[in-house]
PDB file of C-alpha atoms in Angstrom:
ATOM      1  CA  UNK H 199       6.289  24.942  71.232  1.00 66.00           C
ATOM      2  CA  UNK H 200       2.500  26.001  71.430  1.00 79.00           C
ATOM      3  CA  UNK H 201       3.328  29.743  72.875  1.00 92.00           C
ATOM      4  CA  UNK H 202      -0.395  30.248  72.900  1.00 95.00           C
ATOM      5  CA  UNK H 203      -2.830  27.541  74.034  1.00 95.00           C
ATOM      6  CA  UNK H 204      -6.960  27.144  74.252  1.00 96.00           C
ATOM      7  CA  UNK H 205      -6.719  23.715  76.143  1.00 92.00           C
ATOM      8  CA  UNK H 206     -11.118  23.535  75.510  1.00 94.00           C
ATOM      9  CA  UNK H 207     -11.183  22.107  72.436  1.00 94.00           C
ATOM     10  CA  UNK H 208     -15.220  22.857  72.897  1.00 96.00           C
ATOM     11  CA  UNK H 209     -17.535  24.190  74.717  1.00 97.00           C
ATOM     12  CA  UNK H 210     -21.232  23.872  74.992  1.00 97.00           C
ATOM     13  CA  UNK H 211     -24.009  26.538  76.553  1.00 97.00           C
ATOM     14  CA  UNK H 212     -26.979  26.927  77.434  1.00 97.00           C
ATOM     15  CA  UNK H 213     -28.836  30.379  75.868  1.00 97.00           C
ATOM     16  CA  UNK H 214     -28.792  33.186  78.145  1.00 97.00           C
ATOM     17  CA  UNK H 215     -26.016  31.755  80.164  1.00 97.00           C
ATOM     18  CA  UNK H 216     -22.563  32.952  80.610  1.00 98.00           C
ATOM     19  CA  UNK H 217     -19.550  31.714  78.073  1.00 98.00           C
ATOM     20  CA  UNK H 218     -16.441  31.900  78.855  1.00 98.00           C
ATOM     21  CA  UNK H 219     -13.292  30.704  76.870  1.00 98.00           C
ATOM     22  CA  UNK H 220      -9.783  30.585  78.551  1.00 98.00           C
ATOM     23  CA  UNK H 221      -6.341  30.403  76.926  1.00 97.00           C
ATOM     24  CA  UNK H 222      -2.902  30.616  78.184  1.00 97.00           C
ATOM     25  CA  UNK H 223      -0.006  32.141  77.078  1.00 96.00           C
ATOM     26  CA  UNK H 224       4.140  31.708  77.920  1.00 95.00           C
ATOM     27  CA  UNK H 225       5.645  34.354  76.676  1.00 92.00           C
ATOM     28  CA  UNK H 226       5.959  37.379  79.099  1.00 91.00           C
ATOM     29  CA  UNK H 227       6.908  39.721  76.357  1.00 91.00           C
ATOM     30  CA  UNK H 228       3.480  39.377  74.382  1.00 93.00           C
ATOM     31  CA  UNK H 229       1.814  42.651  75.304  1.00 92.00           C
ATOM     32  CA  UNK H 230      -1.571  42.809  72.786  1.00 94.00           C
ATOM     33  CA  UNK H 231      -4.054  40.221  73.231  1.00 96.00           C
ATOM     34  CA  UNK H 232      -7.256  39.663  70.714  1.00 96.00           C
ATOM     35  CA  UNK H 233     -10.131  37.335  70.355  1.00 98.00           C
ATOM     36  CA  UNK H 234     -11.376  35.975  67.275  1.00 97.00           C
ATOM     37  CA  UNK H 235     -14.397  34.719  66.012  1.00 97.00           C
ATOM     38  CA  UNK H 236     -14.960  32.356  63.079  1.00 95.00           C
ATOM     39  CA  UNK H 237     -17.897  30.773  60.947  1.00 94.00           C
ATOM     40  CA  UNK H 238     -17.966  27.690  58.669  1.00 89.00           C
ATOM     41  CA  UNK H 239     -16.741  29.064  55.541  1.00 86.00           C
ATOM     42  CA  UNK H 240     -15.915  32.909  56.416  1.00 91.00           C
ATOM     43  CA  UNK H 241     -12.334  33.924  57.668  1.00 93.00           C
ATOM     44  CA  UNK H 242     -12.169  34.894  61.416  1.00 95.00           C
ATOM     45  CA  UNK H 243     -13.761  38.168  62.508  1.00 95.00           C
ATOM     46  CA  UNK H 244     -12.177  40.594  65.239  1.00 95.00           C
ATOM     47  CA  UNK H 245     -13.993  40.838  68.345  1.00 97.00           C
ATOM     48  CA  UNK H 246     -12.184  42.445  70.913  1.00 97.00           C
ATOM     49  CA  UNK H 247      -8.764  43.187  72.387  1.00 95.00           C
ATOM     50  CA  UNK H 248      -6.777  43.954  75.257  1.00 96.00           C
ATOM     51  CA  UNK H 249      -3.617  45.671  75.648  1.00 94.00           C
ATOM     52  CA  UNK H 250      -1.618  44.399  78.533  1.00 93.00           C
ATOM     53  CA  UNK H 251      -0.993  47.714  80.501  1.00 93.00           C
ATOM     54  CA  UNK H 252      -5.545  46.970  81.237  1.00 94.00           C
ATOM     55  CA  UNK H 253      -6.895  44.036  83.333  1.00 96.00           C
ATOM     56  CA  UNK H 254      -9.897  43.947  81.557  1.00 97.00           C
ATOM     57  CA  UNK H 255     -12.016  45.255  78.614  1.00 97.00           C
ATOM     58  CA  UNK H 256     -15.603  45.400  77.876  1.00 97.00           C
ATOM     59  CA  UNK H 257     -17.498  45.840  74.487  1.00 96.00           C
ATOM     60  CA  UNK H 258     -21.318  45.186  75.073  1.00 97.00           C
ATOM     61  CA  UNK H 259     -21.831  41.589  75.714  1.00 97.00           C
ATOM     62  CA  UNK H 260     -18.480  40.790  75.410  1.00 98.00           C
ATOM     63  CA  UNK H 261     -15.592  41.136  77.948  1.00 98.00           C
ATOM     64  CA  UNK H 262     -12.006  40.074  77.898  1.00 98.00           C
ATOM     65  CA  UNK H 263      -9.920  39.869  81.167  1.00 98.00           C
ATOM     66  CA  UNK H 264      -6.108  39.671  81.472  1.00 97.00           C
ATOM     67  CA  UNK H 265      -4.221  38.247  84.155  1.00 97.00           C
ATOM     68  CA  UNK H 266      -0.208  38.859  83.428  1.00 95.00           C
ATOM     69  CA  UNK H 267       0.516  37.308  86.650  1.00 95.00           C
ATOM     70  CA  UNK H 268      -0.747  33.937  85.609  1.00 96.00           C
ATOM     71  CA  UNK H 269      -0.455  34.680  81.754  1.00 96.00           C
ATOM     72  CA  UNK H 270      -4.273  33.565  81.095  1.00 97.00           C
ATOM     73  CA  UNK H 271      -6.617  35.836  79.421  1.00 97.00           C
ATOM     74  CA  UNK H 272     -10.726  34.754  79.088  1.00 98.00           C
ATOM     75  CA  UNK H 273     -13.538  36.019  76.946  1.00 98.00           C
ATOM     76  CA  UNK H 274     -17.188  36.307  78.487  1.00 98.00           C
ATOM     77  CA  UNK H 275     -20.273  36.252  76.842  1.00 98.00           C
ATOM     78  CA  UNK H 276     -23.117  37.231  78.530  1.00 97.00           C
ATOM     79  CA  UNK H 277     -25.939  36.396  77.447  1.00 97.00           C
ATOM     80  CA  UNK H 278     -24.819  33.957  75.122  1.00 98.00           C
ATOM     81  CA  UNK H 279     -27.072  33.689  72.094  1.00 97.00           C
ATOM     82  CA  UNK H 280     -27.483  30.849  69.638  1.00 96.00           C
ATOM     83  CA  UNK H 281     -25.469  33.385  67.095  1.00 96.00           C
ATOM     84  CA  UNK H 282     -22.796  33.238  69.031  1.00 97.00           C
ATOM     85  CA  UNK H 283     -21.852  29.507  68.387  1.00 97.00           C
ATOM     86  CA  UNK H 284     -18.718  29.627  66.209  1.00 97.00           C
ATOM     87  CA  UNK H 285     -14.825  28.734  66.808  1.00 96.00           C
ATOM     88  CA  UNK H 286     -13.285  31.309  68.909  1.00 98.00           C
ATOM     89  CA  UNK H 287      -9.232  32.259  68.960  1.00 97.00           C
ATOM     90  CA  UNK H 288      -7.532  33.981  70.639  1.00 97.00           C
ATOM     91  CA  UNK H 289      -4.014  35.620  70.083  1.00 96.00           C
ATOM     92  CA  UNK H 290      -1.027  37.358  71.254  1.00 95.00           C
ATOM     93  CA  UNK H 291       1.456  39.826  69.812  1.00 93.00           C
ATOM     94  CA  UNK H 292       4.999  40.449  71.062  1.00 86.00           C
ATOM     95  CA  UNK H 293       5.315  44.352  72.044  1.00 80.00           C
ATOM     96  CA  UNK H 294       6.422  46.642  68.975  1.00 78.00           C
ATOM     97  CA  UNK H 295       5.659  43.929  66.239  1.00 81.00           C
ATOM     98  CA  UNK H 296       2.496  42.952  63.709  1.00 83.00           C
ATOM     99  CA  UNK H 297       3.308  39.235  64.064  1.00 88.00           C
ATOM    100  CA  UNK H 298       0.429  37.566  66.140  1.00 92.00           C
ATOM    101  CA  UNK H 299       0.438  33.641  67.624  1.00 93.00           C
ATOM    102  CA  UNK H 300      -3.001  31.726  67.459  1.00 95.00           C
ATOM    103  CA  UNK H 301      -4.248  29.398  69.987  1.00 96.00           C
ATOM    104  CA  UNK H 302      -5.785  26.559  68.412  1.00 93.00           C
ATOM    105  CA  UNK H 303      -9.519  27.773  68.794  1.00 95.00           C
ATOM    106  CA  UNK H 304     -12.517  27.034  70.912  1.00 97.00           C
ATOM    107  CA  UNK H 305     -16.164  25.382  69.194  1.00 97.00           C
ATOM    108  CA  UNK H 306     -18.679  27.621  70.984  1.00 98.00           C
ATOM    109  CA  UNK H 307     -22.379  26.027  70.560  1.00 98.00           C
ATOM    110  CA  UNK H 308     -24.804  27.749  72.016  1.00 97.00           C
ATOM    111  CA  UNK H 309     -27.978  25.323  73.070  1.00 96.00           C
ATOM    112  CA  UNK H 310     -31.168  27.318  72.435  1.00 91.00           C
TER     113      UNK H 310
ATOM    114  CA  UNK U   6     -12.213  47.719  58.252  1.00 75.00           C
ATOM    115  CA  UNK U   7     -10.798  47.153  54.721  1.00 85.00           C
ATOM    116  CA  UNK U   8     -13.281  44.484  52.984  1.00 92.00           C
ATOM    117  CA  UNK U   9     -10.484  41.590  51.900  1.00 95.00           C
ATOM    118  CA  UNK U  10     -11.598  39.057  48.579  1.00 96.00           C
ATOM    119  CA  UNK U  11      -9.891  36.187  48.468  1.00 97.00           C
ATOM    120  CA  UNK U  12     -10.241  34.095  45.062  1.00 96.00           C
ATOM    121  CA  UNK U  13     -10.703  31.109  44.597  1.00 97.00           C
ATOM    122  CA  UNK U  14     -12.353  30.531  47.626  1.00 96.00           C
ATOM    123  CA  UNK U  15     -12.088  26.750  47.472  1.00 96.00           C
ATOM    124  CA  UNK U  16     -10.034  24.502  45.006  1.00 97.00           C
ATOM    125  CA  UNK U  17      -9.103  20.569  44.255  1.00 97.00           C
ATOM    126  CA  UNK U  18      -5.496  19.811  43.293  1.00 95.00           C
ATOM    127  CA  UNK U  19      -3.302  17.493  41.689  1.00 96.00           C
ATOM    128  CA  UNK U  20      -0.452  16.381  43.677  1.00 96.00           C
ATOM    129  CA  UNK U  21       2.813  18.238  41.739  1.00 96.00           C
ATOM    130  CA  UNK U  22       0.478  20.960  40.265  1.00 97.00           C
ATOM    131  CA  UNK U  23       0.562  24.605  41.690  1.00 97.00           C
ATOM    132  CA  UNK U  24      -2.203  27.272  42.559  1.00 97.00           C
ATOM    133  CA  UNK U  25      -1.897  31.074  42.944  1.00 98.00           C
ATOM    134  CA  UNK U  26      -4.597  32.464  45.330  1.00 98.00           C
ATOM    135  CA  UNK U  27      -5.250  36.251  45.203  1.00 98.00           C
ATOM    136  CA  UNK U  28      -5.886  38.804  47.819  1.00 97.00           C
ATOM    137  CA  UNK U  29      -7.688  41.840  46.675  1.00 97.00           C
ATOM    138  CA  UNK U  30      -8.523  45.139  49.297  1.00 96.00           C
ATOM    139  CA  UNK U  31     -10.757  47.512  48.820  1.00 95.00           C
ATOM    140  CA  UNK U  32      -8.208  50.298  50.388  1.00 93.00           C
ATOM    141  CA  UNK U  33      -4.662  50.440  50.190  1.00 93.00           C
ATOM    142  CA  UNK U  34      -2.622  48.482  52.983  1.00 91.00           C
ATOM    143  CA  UNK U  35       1.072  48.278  53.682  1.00 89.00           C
ATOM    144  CA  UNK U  36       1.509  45.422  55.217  1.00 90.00           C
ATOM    145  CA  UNK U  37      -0.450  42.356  53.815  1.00 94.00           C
ATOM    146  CA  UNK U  38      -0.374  38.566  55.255  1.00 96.00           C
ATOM    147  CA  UNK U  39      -0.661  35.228  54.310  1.00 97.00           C
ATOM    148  CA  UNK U  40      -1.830  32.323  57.486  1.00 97.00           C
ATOM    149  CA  UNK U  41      -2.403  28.724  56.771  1.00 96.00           C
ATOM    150  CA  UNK U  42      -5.048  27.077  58.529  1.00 94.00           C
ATOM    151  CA  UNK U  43      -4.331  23.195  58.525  1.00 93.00           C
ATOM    152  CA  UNK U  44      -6.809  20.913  60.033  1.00 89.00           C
ATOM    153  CA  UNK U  45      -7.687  21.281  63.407  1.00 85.00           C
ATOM    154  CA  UNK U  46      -4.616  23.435  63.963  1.00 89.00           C
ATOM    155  CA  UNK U  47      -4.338  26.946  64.793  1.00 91.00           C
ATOM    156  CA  UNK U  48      -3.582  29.818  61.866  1.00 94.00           C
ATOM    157  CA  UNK U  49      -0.289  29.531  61.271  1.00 95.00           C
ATOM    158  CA  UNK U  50       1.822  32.602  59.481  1.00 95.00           C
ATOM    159  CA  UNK U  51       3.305  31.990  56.271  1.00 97.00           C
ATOM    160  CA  UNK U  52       5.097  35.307  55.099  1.00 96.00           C
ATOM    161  CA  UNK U  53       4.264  39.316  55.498  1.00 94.00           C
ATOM    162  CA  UNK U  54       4.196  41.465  52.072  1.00 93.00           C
ATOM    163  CA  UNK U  55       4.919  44.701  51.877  1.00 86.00           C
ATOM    164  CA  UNK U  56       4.639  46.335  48.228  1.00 83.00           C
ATOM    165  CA  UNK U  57       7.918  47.122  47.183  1.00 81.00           C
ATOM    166  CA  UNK U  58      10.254  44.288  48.626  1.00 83.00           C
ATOM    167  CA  UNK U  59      10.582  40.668  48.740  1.00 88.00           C
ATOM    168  CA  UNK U  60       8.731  39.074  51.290  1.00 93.00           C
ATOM    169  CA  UNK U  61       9.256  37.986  54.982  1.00 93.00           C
ATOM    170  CA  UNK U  62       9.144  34.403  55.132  1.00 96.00           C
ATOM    171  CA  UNK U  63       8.341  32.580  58.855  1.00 94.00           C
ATOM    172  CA  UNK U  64      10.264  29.580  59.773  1.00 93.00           C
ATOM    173  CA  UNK U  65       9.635  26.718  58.638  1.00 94.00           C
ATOM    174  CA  UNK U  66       8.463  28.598  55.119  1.00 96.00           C
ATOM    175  CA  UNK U  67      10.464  29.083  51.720  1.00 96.00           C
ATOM    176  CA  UNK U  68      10.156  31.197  48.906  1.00 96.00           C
ATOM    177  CA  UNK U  69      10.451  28.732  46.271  1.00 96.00           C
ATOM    178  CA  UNK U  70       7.430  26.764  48.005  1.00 97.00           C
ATOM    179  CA  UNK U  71       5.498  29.689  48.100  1.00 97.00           C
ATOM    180  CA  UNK U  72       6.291  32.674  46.872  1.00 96.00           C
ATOM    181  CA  UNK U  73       4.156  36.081  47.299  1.00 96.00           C
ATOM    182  CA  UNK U  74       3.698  38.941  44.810  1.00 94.00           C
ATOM    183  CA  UNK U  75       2.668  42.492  45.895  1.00 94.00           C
ATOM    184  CA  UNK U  76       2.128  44.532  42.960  1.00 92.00           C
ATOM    185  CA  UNK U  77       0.643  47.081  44.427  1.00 92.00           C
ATOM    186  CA  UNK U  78      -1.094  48.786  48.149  1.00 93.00           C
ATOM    187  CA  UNK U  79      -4.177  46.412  46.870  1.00 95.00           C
ATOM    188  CA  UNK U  80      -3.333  43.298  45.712  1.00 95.00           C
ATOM    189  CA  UNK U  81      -0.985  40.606  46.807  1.00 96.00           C
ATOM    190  CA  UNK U  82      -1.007  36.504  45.773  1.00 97.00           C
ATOM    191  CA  UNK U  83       0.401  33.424  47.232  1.00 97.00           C
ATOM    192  CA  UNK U  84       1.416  30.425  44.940  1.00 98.00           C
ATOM    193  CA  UNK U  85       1.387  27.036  46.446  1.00 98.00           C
ATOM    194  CA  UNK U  86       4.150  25.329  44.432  1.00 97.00           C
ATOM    195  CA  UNK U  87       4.368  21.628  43.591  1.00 97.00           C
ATOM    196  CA  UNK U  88       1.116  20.391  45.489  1.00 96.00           C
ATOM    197  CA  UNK U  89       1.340  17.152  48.040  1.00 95.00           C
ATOM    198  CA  UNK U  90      -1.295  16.177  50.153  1.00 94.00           C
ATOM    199  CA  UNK U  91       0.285  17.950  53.094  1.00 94.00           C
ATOM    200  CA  UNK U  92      -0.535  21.181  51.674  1.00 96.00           C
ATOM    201  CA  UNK U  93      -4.488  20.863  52.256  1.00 96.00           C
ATOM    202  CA  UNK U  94      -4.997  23.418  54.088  1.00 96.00           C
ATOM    203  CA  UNK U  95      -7.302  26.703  54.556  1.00 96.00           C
ATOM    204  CA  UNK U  96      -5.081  29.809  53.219  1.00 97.00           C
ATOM    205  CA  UNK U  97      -5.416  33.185  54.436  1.00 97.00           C
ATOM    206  CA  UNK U  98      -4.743  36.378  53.349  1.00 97.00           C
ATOM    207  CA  UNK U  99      -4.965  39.544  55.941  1.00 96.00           C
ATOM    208  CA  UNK U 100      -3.890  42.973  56.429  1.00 94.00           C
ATOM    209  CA  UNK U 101      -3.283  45.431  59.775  1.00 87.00           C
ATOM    210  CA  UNK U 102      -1.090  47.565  61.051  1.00 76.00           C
ATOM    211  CA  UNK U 103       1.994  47.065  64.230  1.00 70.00           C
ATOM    212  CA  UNK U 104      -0.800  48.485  66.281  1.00 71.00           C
ATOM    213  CA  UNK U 105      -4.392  47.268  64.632  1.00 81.00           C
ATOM    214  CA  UNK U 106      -5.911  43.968  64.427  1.00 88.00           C
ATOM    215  CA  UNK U 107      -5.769  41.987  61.543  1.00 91.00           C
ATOM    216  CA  UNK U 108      -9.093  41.602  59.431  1.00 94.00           C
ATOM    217  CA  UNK U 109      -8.496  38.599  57.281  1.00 95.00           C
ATOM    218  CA  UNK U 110     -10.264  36.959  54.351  1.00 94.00           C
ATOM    219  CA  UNK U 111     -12.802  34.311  53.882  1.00 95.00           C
ATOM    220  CA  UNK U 112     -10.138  32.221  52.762  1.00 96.00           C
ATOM    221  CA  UNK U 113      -8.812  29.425  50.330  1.00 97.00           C
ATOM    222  CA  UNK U 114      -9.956  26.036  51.043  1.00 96.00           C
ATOM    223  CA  UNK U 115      -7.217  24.024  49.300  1.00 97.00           C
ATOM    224  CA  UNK U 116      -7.647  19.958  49.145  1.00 96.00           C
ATOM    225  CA  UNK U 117      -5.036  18.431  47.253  1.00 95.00           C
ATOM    226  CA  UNK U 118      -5.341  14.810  45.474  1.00 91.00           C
TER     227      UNK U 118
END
């Protein structure tokens, strides 16, 4: 059972145009909420969280949004730049644990 | 973050053989991971390691398939045992706390023959 889902397998972009990548969730007990990003060849790289008592968190061109109501959480990228295109998870933690559940990922490409 | 080495970062196997990854951190951790990545799947976690006990194996994982050392607050490896195909995978080692992210690896590309 896939507790943590990214049903866009990929995504393509224009530069300078909003991204955004979904992914849905079933268990109402995760409370901590990340995305990840990840090159060709590098392990993933933290990019930004959310804990689930927010609705929404911003770090420069990058903001995540949590809705607990319909357990979905989204990353935006605006702009989106050609740098940008890489496989994006995203992952959930149950409250008071360090064990996180992976969606399957997203392949960003950003068109220049 | 703690700056995570992972050696070897890629490898080609015989089927029955075994390979011991290592995890090295430039700070000292407490709690240190180990994902597997298989193709087109999501990271999947394999065991937690804490220096000074046995590991924490997920389900669905066994020690004598891959067991972990922790040594010390630095250092940790994972030993694929007795190789199949099915084992081709991308192995990750990464460390965090209950309330941090994790900051993982580059990883162990693993294909096995």
């Amino acid at each position: 059972d896939q507790q943590v889902k990214q049903n866009s397998p990929s995504l393509s972009v224009q530069e300078g145009r909003i991204s955004i990548l979904n992914c849905d969730y079933t268990n109402s007990m995760f409370d901590y909420f990340l995305w990840y990003k990840k090159y060709p060849a590098e392990g993933p790289t933290f990019l930004i969280s959310i804990s689930s008592i927010k609705d929404k968190n911003e770090d420069g061109r990058f903001t995540v949004f949590l809705n607990k109501s319909a357990k979905h959480l989204s990353l935006h990228i605006v702009p989106s730049q050609p740098g940008d295109s890489a496989v994006y998870f995203c992952a959930a933690r149950g409250s008071g644990t360090y064990k996180y559940i992976f969606g399957t990922g997203t392949r960003l490409k950003v068109l220049a | 973050s703690a700056v995570i080495s992972q050696k070897p970062s890629r490898d080609i196997c015989q089927r029955g053989t075994s390979l011991t990854i290592q995890c090295q951190v430039d700070s000292q951790v407490t709690m240190m991971f180990w994902y597997r990545q298989q193709p087109g799947q999501s990271l999947t976690l394999i065991a937690t390691a804490n220096q000074g006990s046995e590991a924490t194996y997920e389900s669905g994982f066994v020690i004598d398939k891959f067991p972990i050392s922790r040594p010390n607050l630095t250092f940790s490896t994972l030993t694929v045992s007795n190789m199949s195909p099915e084992d081709s995978s991308i192995y990750l080692c990464s460390v965090g706390g209950t309330n941090q992210p994790q900051h993982f690896g580059d990883g162990t590309r693993l294909s096995i023959l």
